[in-house]
CSV table of C-alpha atoms in Angstrom, one decimal:
chain,number,residue,atom,x,y,z
A,1,MET,CA,-56.0,52.8,105.7
A,2,GLU,CA,-53.9,50.2,107.1
A,3,LEU,CA,-53.2,53.2,110.0
A,4,LEU,CA,-57.6,53.8,110.2
A,5,ALA,CA,-58.0,49.3,111.0
A,6,ILE,CA,-55.1,49.3,113.5
A,7,PHE,CA,-56.2,52.8,115.5
A,8,ILE,CA,-60.1,51.5,115.6
A,9,SER,CA,-59.4,48.1,116.3
A,10,ALA,CA,-57.0,48.8,119.1
A,11,ILE,CA,-60.1,51.2,120.4
A,12,LEU,CA,-63.1,49.1,119.8
A,13,ILE,CA,-62.4,45.3,118.6
A,14,ASN,CA,-58.8,44.2,120.4
A,15,ASN,CA,-59.3,46.3,123.6
A,16,PHE,CA,-57.2,45.9,126.3
A,17,VAL,CA,-59.1,45.6,128.8
A,18,LEU,CA,-62.5,43.5,127.3
A,19,HIS,CA,-60.4,41.9,125.0
A,20,TYR,CA,-56.8,41.3,126.1
A,21,PHE,CA,-57.8,41.7,130.4
A,22,LEU,CA,-54.7,43.8,130.4
A,23,GLY,CA,-55.0,47.0,133.5
A,24,ILE,CA,-57.2,44.8,135.0
A,25,CYS,CA,-56.0,46.2,138.1
A,26,PRO,CA,-56.4,49.8,137.9
A,27,PHE,CA,-60.2,48.9,135.6
A,28,LEU,CA,-61.7,47.6,138.9
A,29,GLY,CA,-59.5,49.8,141.0
A,30,VAL,CA,-59.7,52.9,140.3
A,31,SER,CA,-63.5,53.0,138.9
A,32,LYS,CA,-65.1,54.1,141.5
A,33,LYS,CA,-65.1,57.6,140.8
A,34,LEU,CA,-66.0,59.4,137.0
A,35,ASP,CA,-63.1,62.3,137.6
A,36,SER,CA,-60.6,59.7,139.1
A,37,ALA,CA,-61.0,57.1,136.2
A,38,ILE,CA,-60.5,59.6,133.7
A,39,SER,CA,-56.6,61.1,135.0
A,40,MET,CA,-56.2,58.0,135.1
A,41,GLY,CA,-57.3,57.1,131.7
A,42,LEU,CA,-55.5,60.5,130.3
A,43,ALA,CA,-52.3,58.9,132.4
A,44,VAL,CA,-52.1,55.4,130.7
A,45,THR,CA,-53.1,57.2,127.1
A,46,PHE,CA,-49.6,59.5,127.3
A,47,VAL,CA,-47.3,57.0,129.0
A,48,MET,CA,-48.6,54.2,126.8
A,49,THR,CA,-47.8,56.3,123.6
A,50,ILE,CA,-44.5,57.3,125.0
A,51,THR,CA,-43.5,53.8,125.4
A,52,ALA,CA,-44.9,52.4,122.4
A,53,VAL,CA,-42.3,54.9,120.5
A,54,VAL,CA,-39.0,53.9,123.2
A,55,SER,CA,-39.8,50.2,123.2
A,56,TRP,CA,-39.8,50.5,119.0
A,57,ILE,CA,-36.5,52.1,119.3
A,58,ILE,CA,-34.9,49.7,121.7
A,59,ASN,CA,-36.3,47.1,119.8
A,60,HIS,CA,-35.4,47.9,116.4
A,61,TRP,CA,-32.2,49.9,116.7
A,62,ILE,CA,-30.7,47.4,120.2
A,63,LEU,CA,-31.9,44.1,120.8
A,64,LEU,CA,-32.8,42.8,116.9
A,65,PRO,CA,-29.6,44.2,115.3
A,66,TYR,CA,-27.4,42.5,118.0
A,67,LYS,CA,-29.4,39.3,118.3
A,68,LEU,CA,-30.6,40.4,122.1
A,69,GLU,CA,-34.3,39.3,121.8
A,70,TYR,CA,-33.7,37.6,124.9
A,71,LEU,CA,-33.1,40.3,126.8
A,72,GLN,CA,-37.1,42.1,125.2
A,73,ILE,CA,-38.4,41.6,128.7
A,74,VAL,CA,-36.4,42.9,131.3
A,75,SER,CA,-35.5,46.2,129.0
A,76,PHE,CA,-38.4,46.7,128.8
A,77,ILE,CA,-39.7,46.6,132.0
A,78,LEU,CA,-36.1,49.2,132.7
A,79,VAL,CA,-37.5,51.4,130.2
A,80,ILE,CA,-40.6,51.4,131.4
A,81,ALA,CA,-39.8,51.9,134.7
A,82,SER,CA,-37.4,54.8,134.1
A,83,LEU,CA,-39.8,56.5,131.7
A,84,VAL,CA,-42.4,56.9,134.1
A,85,GLN,CA,-40.3,59.2,136.6
A,86,LEU,CA,-39.4,60.7,133.9
A,87,VAL,CA,-42.7,62.1,133.0
A,88,GLU,CA,-43.4,62.3,136.3
A,89,MET,CA,-40.7,64.6,137.0
A,90,PHE,CA,-41.3,66.3,133.2
A,91,ILE,CA,-44.8,67.5,133.2
A,92,ARG,CA,-44.1,68.0,137.3
A,93,LYS,CA,-41.2,71.1,136.3
A,94,THR,CA,-43.7,72.6,133.2
A,95,SER,CA,-47.2,71.3,134.0
A,96,PRO,CA,-48.6,71.9,137.4
A,97,PRO,CA,-51.5,71.4,136.3
A,98,LEU,CA,-52.0,68.2,134.2
A,99,TYR,CA,-49.8,67.1,137.5
A,100,GLN,CA,-52.5,68.3,139.6
A,101,ALA,CA,-54.8,66.5,137.4
A,102,LEU,CA,-52.9,63.1,136.9
A,103,GLY,CA,-51.7,63.1,140.4
A,104,ILE,CA,-50.9,59.4,141.9
A,105,PHE,CA,-51.5,58.3,138.9
A,106,LEU,CA,-48.2,58.4,137.0
A,107,PRO,CA,-46.5,56.0,139.7
A,108,LEU,CA,-49.3,53.4,140.0
A,109,ILE,CA,-48.3,53.5,136.2
A,110,THR,CA,-46.0,51.3,136.0
A,111,THR,CA,-47.3,48.4,137.8
A,112,ASN,CA,-49.9,48.4,135.1
A,113,CYS,CA,-49.2,44.8,132.7
A,114,ALA,CA,-51.6,47.3,129.9
A,115,ILE,CA,-48.3,49.5,129.1
A,116,MET,CA,-46.0,46.1,129.1
A,117,GLY,CA,-48.5,43.8,127.6
A,118,LEU,CA,-48.4,47.1,125.0
A,119,ALA,CA,-44.5,46.9,123.8
A,120,LEU,CA,-44.9,43.2,124.1
A,121,LEU,CA,-47.6,42.8,121.8
A,122,ALA,CA,-46.3,45.6,119.6
A,123,ALA,CA,-43.1,43.4,119.7
A,124,LEU,CA,-45.1,40.3,119.0
A,125,LYS,CA,-47.0,42.0,115.8
A,126,ASN,CA,-44.1,43.3,114.2
A,127,TYR,CA,-45.5,46.5,113.6
A,128,ASN,CA,-43.0,49.1,112.2
A,129,PHE,CA,-42.6,52.5,113.7
A,130,MET,CA,-46.0,54.7,112.4
A,131,GLU,CA,-48.3,51.5,113.5
A,132,THR,CA,-46.6,51.0,116.6
A,133,VAL,CA,-47.4,54.7,117.3
A,134,VAL,CA,-51.1,54.2,115.8
A,135,PHE,CA,-51.2,50.9,118.4
A,136,GLY,CA,-50.3,52.5,121.1
A,137,VAL,CA,-52.4,55.9,121.0
A,138,GLY,CA,-55.2,53.9,120.3
A,139,SER,CA,-54.7,51.4,123.4
A,140,GLY,CA,-54.5,54.4,125.6
A,141,LEU,CA,-57.6,55.6,124.3
A,142,GLY,CA,-59.7,52.3,124.2
A,143,PHE,CA,-58.3,51.7,128.1
A,144,THR,CA,-59.7,54.9,128.4
A,145,LEU,CA,-63.1,54.2,126.9
A,146,ALA,CA,-63.9,51.3,128.8
A,147,ILE,CA,-62.3,52.0,132.8
A,148,VAL,CA,-64.6,55.8,131.8
A,149,LEU,CA,-67.4,53.4,130.7
A,150,MET,CA,-66.7,51.3,134.4
A,151,ALA,CA,-67.0,54.0,136.4
A,152,GLY,CA,-69.9,55.3,134.7
A,153,ILE,CA,-71.7,53.0,135.6
A,154,ARG,CA,-70.2,51.9,139.0
A,155,GLU,CA,-71.7,55.1,140.3
A,156,GLN,CA,-75.2,54.5,139.1
A,157,LEU,CA,-74.5,50.5,141.2
A,158,ASP,CA,-74.0,52.4,144.2
A,159,LEU,CA,-77.5,53.2,144.3
A,160,ALA,CA,-78.4,49.4,142.8
A,161,ASP,CA,-80.0,46.8,145.1
A,162,VAL,CA,-76.8,44.5,144.8
A,163,PRO,CA,-77.2,41.2,146.9
A,164,GLU,CA,-75.0,41.0,149.6
A,165,PRO,CA,-71.8,38.2,148.7
A,166,LEU,CA,-71.7,39.9,145.3
A,167,LYS,CA,-70.8,44.0,146.4
A,168,GLY,CA,-67.3,44.8,145.2
A,169,ALA,CA,-65.3,42.8,142.7
A,170,GLY,CA,-68.0,40.3,142.1
A,171,ILE,CA,-70.8,42.5,140.6
A,172,ALA,CA,-67.2,45.0,139.1
A,173,LEU,CA,-66.5,41.8,137.5
A,174,ILE,CA,-69.8,40.8,136.8
A,175,VAL,CA,-70.1,44.1,134.8
A,176,ALA,CA,-67.4,43.9,133.1
A,177,GLY,CA,-68.3,40.5,131.2
A,178,ILE,CA,-71.9,42.0,129.8
A,179,MET,CA,-69.4,45.2,129.0
A,180,ALA,CA,-67.2,42.6,126.9
A,181,LEU,CA,-70.1,41.3,125.5
A,182,GLY,CA,-71.3,44.3,124.0
A,183,PHE,CA,-68.4,45.2,122.4
A,184,PHE,CA,-68.3,41.5,121.2
A,185,GLY,CA,-70.6,43.5,118.4
A,186,PHE,CA,-67.8,45.1,117.2
A,187,SER,CA,-65.4,41.9,116.3
A,188,GLY,CA,-67.2,41.9,112.4
A,189,MET,CA,-66.7,44.9,111.8
A,190,ILE,CA,-63.1,45.5,110.4
A,191,LYS,CA,-61.9,42.1,108.8
B,1,MET,CA,-46.0,37.2,161.7
B,2,ALA,CA,-43.4,35.4,163.0
B,3,SER,CA,-45.3,33.5,165.7
B,4,LYS,CA,-47.0,31.4,162.5
B,5,THR,CA,-45.8,28.4,162.6
B,6,LEU,CA,-44.2,27.0,159.3
B,7,SER,CA,-47.5,24.6,158.3
B,8,GLN,CA,-49.8,28.1,159.5
B,9,GLU,CA,-47.3,29.6,157.0
B,10,PHE,CA,-48.2,27.3,153.8
B,11,ILE,CA,-51.9,26.7,154.6
B,12,LYS,CA,-52.7,30.7,154.9
B,13,GLY,CA,-52.2,30.6,150.9
B,14,LEU,CA,-54.6,28.7,149.9
B,15,TRP,CA,-58.2,30.2,151.7
B,16,ASP,CA,-57.5,32.6,154.1
B,17,GLU,CA,-54.9,34.9,151.9
B,18,ASN,CA,-55.3,33.7,148.6
B,19,PRO,CA,-54.7,35.4,145.8
B,20,ILE,CA,-57.0,35.4,143.9
B,21,PHE,CA,-59.6,34.8,145.7
B,22,ARG,CA,-59.1,36.9,148.7
B,23,GLN,CA,-56.3,39.3,147.7
B,24,LEU,CA,-57.8,39.5,144.3
B,25,LEU,CA,-54.3,40.3,142.3
B,26,GLY,CA,-53.1,38.8,139.3
B,27,MET,CA,-56.2,39.5,137.6
B,28,CYS,CA,-54.8,39.8,134.2
B,29,PRO,CA,-53.3,36.0,133.7
B,30,THR,CA,-56.0,34.6,136.1
B,31,LEU,CA,-58.7,35.9,133.4
B,32,ALA,CA,-57.0,35.5,129.7
B,33,VAL,CA,-55.7,32.0,130.1
B,34,THR,CA,-57.8,29.8,132.0
B,35,ASN,CA,-59.8,29.3,128.4
B,36,ALA,CA,-58.3,25.7,128.9
B,37,VAL,CA,-57.3,23.9,131.3
B,38,ILE,CA,-54.1,23.1,130.5
B,39,ASN,CA,-53.3,26.6,129.3
B,40,GLY,CA,-54.1,27.4,133.3
B,41,ILE,CA,-51.8,23.8,134.3
B,42,ALA,CA,-48.7,26.0,132.0
B,43,MET,CA,-49.4,29.2,133.4
B,44,GLY,CA,-49.8,28.5,137.0
B,45,LEU,CA,-46.2,26.5,137.1
B,46,ALA,CA,-44.4,28.9,135.0
B,47,THR,CA,-46.0,31.3,137.8
B,48,THR,CA,-44.5,29.0,140.9
B,49,PHE,CA,-41.3,28.9,139.2
B,50,VAL,CA,-40.8,32.2,138.7
B,51,LEU,CA,-42.5,32.8,142.6
B,52,VAL,CA,-40.8,30.6,144.4
B,53,PHE,CA,-37.3,31.8,143.3
B,54,SER,CA,-37.1,35.5,143.2
B,55,SER,CA,-38.2,34.8,146.7
B,56,ILE,CA,-35.8,32.6,147.8
B,57,VAL,CA,-32.9,35.3,146.3
B,58,VAL,CA,-34.9,38.4,147.7
B,59,ALA,CA,-35.1,36.7,151.3
B,60,SER,CA,-30.9,35.8,151.0
B,61,ILE,CA,-29.5,39.0,149.4
B,62,LYS,CA,-33.0,41.1,151.4
B,63,LYS,CA,-29.7,42.7,153.6
B,64,LEU,CA,-27.3,43.7,150.6
B,65,ILE,CA,-30.4,46.1,148.2
B,66,PRO,CA,-30.4,49.6,150.1
B,67,ASN,CA,-34.0,50.7,150.5
B,68,GLN,CA,-34.4,52.9,148.2
B,69,VAL,CA,-34.0,50.9,144.5
B,70,ARG,CA,-35.8,47.9,146.1
B,71,ILE,CA,-38.0,47.7,143.9
B,72,ALA,CA,-36.3,48.4,140.8
B,73,SER,CA,-33.6,44.9,142.2
B,74,TYR,CA,-37.0,43.5,143.0
B,75,ILE,CA,-38.3,43.3,139.2
B,76,VAL,CA,-35.3,42.7,137.8
B,77,VAL,CA,-34.7,39.6,140.1
B,78,ILE,CA,-38.0,38.6,139.0
B,79,ALA,CA,-37.5,39.4,135.2
B,80,THR,CA,-34.3,37.1,135.5
B,81,PHE,CA,-36.5,34.0,136.0
B,82,VAL,CA,-39.7,34.9,133.7
B,83,THR,CA,-36.9,35.3,131.2
B,84,MET,CA,-35.9,31.6,131.8
B,85,ALA,CA,-39.4,30.7,132.0
B,86,ASP,CA,-40.4,32.5,128.9
B,87,ARG,CA,-37.4,30.1,127.1
B,88,PHE,CA,-38.3,27.1,128.4
B,89,LEU,CA,-41.2,26.9,127.9
B,90,ALA,CA,-40.9,28.3,124.1
B,91,ALA,CA,-37.6,25.6,123.4
B,92,PHE,CA,-39.8,22.9,125.3
B,93,PHE,CA,-43.5,23.5,125.2
B,94,PRO,CA,-44.1,25.3,121.5
B,95,PRO,CA,-47.6,25.2,120.9
B,96,ILE,CA,-48.3,25.8,125.2
B,97,SER,CA,-46.0,28.6,124.2
B,98,LYS,CA,-48.0,30.0,121.9
B,99,SER,CA,-51.0,29.8,122.8
B,100,LEU,CA,-50.0,31.8,126.2
B,101,GLY,CA,-48.5,34.2,123.9
B,102,PRO,CA,-47.9,37.6,125.7
B,103,TYR,CA,-48.8,36.4,128.7
B,104,VAL,CA,-45.4,34.8,130.2
B,105,PRO,CA,-43.2,37.5,129.5
B,106,LEU,CA,-46.6,39.6,131.0
B,107,ILE,CA,-46.2,37.2,134.6
B,108,VAL,CA,-43.5,39.5,134.6
B,109,VAL,CA,-45.6,42.9,135.8
B,110,ASN,CA,-48.2,40.0,138.0
B,111,CYS,CA,-48.9,42.2,141.0
B,112,ILE,CA,-48.6,38.5,142.7
B,113,ILE,CA,-45.2,38.0,142.6
B,114,LEU,CA,-43.7,42.1,143.0
B,115,GLY,CA,-46.1,41.7,146.1
B,116,ARG,CA,-45.2,38.6,147.6
B,117,GLN,CA,-41.3,40.1,147.3
B,118,GLU,CA,-42.7,43.7,149.1
B,119,ALA,CA,-44.9,42.1,152.2
B,120,PHE,CA,-42.7,39.0,153.0
B,121,SER,CA,-39.5,37.6,151.3
B,122,SER,CA,-37.6,41.2,152.0
B,123,LYS,CA,-38.4,40.7,156.0
B,124,ASN,CA,-38.6,37.2,156.5
B,125,SER,CA,-35.7,33.9,156.9
B,126,VAL,CA,-35.3,32.3,153.2
B,127,GLY,CA,-37.0,29.1,154.4
B,128,ARG,CA,-39.8,30.8,155.9
B,129,SER,CA,-39.7,33.5,151.9
B,130,PHE,CA,-39.8,29.7,150.7
B,131,ILE,CA,-43.0,28.4,152.1
B,132,ASP,CA,-44.4,31.2,151.9
B,133,ALA,CA,-43.9,31.3,147.7
B,134,LEU,CA,-44.8,28.5,148.1
B,135,GLY,CA,-48.6,27.7,149.5
B,136,MET,CA,-49.2,31.6,147.9
B,137,SER,CA,-48.9,29.5,144.0
B,138,LEU,CA,-50.5,26.9,145.4
B,139,GLY,CA,-53.4,29.2,146.1
B,140,PHE,CA,-53.1,30.7,142.5
B,141,ILE,CA,-53.1,28.0,140.9
B,142,ILE,CA,-55.9,26.0,142.1
B,143,ALA,CA,-57.3,29.2,141.7
B,144,LEU,CA,-56.9,29.2,138.2
B,145,LEU,CA,-57.7,24.8,137.8
B,146,ILE,CA,-61.5,26.2,139.4
B,147,LEU,CA,-62.0,28.6,136.5
B,148,SER,CA,-60.1,27.2,134.1
B,149,SER,CA,-62.1,23.7,134.0
B,150,ILE,CA,-65.4,25.8,134.8
B,151,ARG,CA,-65.0,27.3,131.7
B,152,GLU,CA,-63.6,24.5,129.7
B,153,ILE,CA,-65.9,21.8,130.8
B,154,LEU,CA,-68.7,24.8,130.0
B,155,GLY,CA,-67.3,26.2,126.8
B,156,ALA,CA,-66.1,23.0,124.7
B,157,GLY,CA,-67.5,20.4,126.3
B,158,THR,CA,-63.9,18.8,127.5
B,159,TRP,CA,-61.5,18.9,130.3
B,160,LEU,CA,-58.0,18.5,129.5
B,161,GLY,CA,-59.3,18.3,125.9
B,162,HIS,CA,-61.5,14.5,126.5
B,163,GLN,CA,-64.6,14.6,126.1
B,164,VAL,CA,-66.0,15.0,129.6
B,165,LEU,CA,-70.6,15.6,128.2
B,166,GLY,CA,-72.2,13.9,126.3
B,167,PRO,CA,-73.0,14.6,122.5
B,168,TRP,CA,-76.2,16.1,123.6
B,169,PHE,CA,-74.0,19.0,125.0
B,170,LYS,CA,-74.0,22.0,123.2
B,171,PRO,CA,-71.1,24.1,124.1
B,172,TRP,CA,-71.6,27.6,125.4
B,173,ILE,CA,-69.6,29.5,123.2
B,174,ILE,CA,-69.5,32.4,125.0
B,175,MET,CA,-67.5,30.8,128.0
B,176,ILE,CA,-64.1,30.5,126.8
B,177,LEU,CA,-64.5,33.9,125.0
B,178,PRO,CA,-63.2,36.9,127.2
B,179,PRO,CA,-67.0,37.4,128.6
B,180,GLY,CA,-66.9,34.0,129.6
B,181,ALA,CA,-63.9,34.7,131.9
B,182,PHE,CA,-65.3,38.3,133.3
B,183,LEU,CA,-68.7,36.5,134.5
B,184,THR,CA,-67.3,33.1,135.2
B,185,LEU,CA,-64.8,35.1,138.1
B,186,GLY,CA,-67.8,37.6,139.7
B,187,VAL,CA,-69.9,34.4,140.1
B,188,LEU,CA,-67.3,32.5,142.1
B,189,LEU,CA,-66.3,35.7,144.4
B,190,GLY,CA,-69.7,35.5,145.8
B,191,LEU,CA,-70.0,32.4,145.7
B,192,ILE,CA,-66.6,32.2,148.0
B,193,MET,CA,-68.4,35.2,149.9
B,194,VAL,CA,-71.1,32.9,150.6
B,195,ILE,CA,-68.9,30.1,152.2
B,196,ASP,CA,-66.5,32.1,153.9
B,197,ARG,CA,-69.8,33.5,156.4
B,198,LYS,CA,-70.8,29.8,156.2
B,199,LEU,CA,-67.7,28.9,157.6
B,200,GLN,CA,-67.7,31.9,160.1
B,201,ARG,CA,-71.0,30.9,161.6
B,202,SER,CA,-70.4,27.2,162.3
B,203,VAL,CA,-66.6,28.2,164.1
């Protein structure tokens, strides 16, 4: 039950993009086409799940026992950077179709603050192992949901008559604001 | 780029290449911490510290770093200064550190900082990189100040904790909640475009 609450809240209520403002760069950059948005979402979900597992292990088996918490930032970012590289090589070898689908989105993920944010938030909230994994999957799906919805709206927006100065990033941010407003409706769901 | 004078190098960060309004970099901290002016200032200063010192270090060791591992090296340099800023805030300003939460450690993935190292410090002298970093940080602080002022005044009727709007004012709670951040920045970007076009026409 606890796990289900974490899962639902990570997707809908504390959505990474619309509540924590994490991963705004890909959210605005890769949301122009629906299919690339889906690929990006899947790639992020995938890396987030693995990051959640690995960062938990590092935090609880190495950093905390030896009182090295101040190395959290450095070690997390290095782990994420090398992990993304590793995942990329692994996928290229084992599953070429998946590699084709994710393509250039994998390396981009290194600089995605959502991944780093996930590692830090999970450490901050003191989740145990299972909770961290569920939090990772949920947050990834939440990101996917937000970016896919955004891409759908933006494809329609191309046909709309937007005031000249607001074209591009301006209108995208306003749409995101209205979406965040909509997601606010979920906030009473879980106490 | 080398033909620019030092003062031009400084000023470009304020308007022409303002990191937030023009380059759309570093959006996550911008949107997340601007619900109160004090948080915006703290975030701006912490980012300034990290950006200035990383630029100096990167510019001085740029010849020693092999090209293939440069991004990783920059990240380690940046992460070192972010850790220092994080510990400093936690030790001397616990309430601010608490309200900024994970966003101080997240400076490490702020694209402004890595972007400046890659685009500027790795190609220019120490002095020039220092000036560039100062200008960019000032542009970042100004943007954060504008955004957080609008949000705090409309969302709570206060500025830096002081009451500025009379008791008749009903705070628009939405402005200090996440949707307010997106809406304010979106409208601001539009305004900046309008002002810029006016300026260009008059030149």
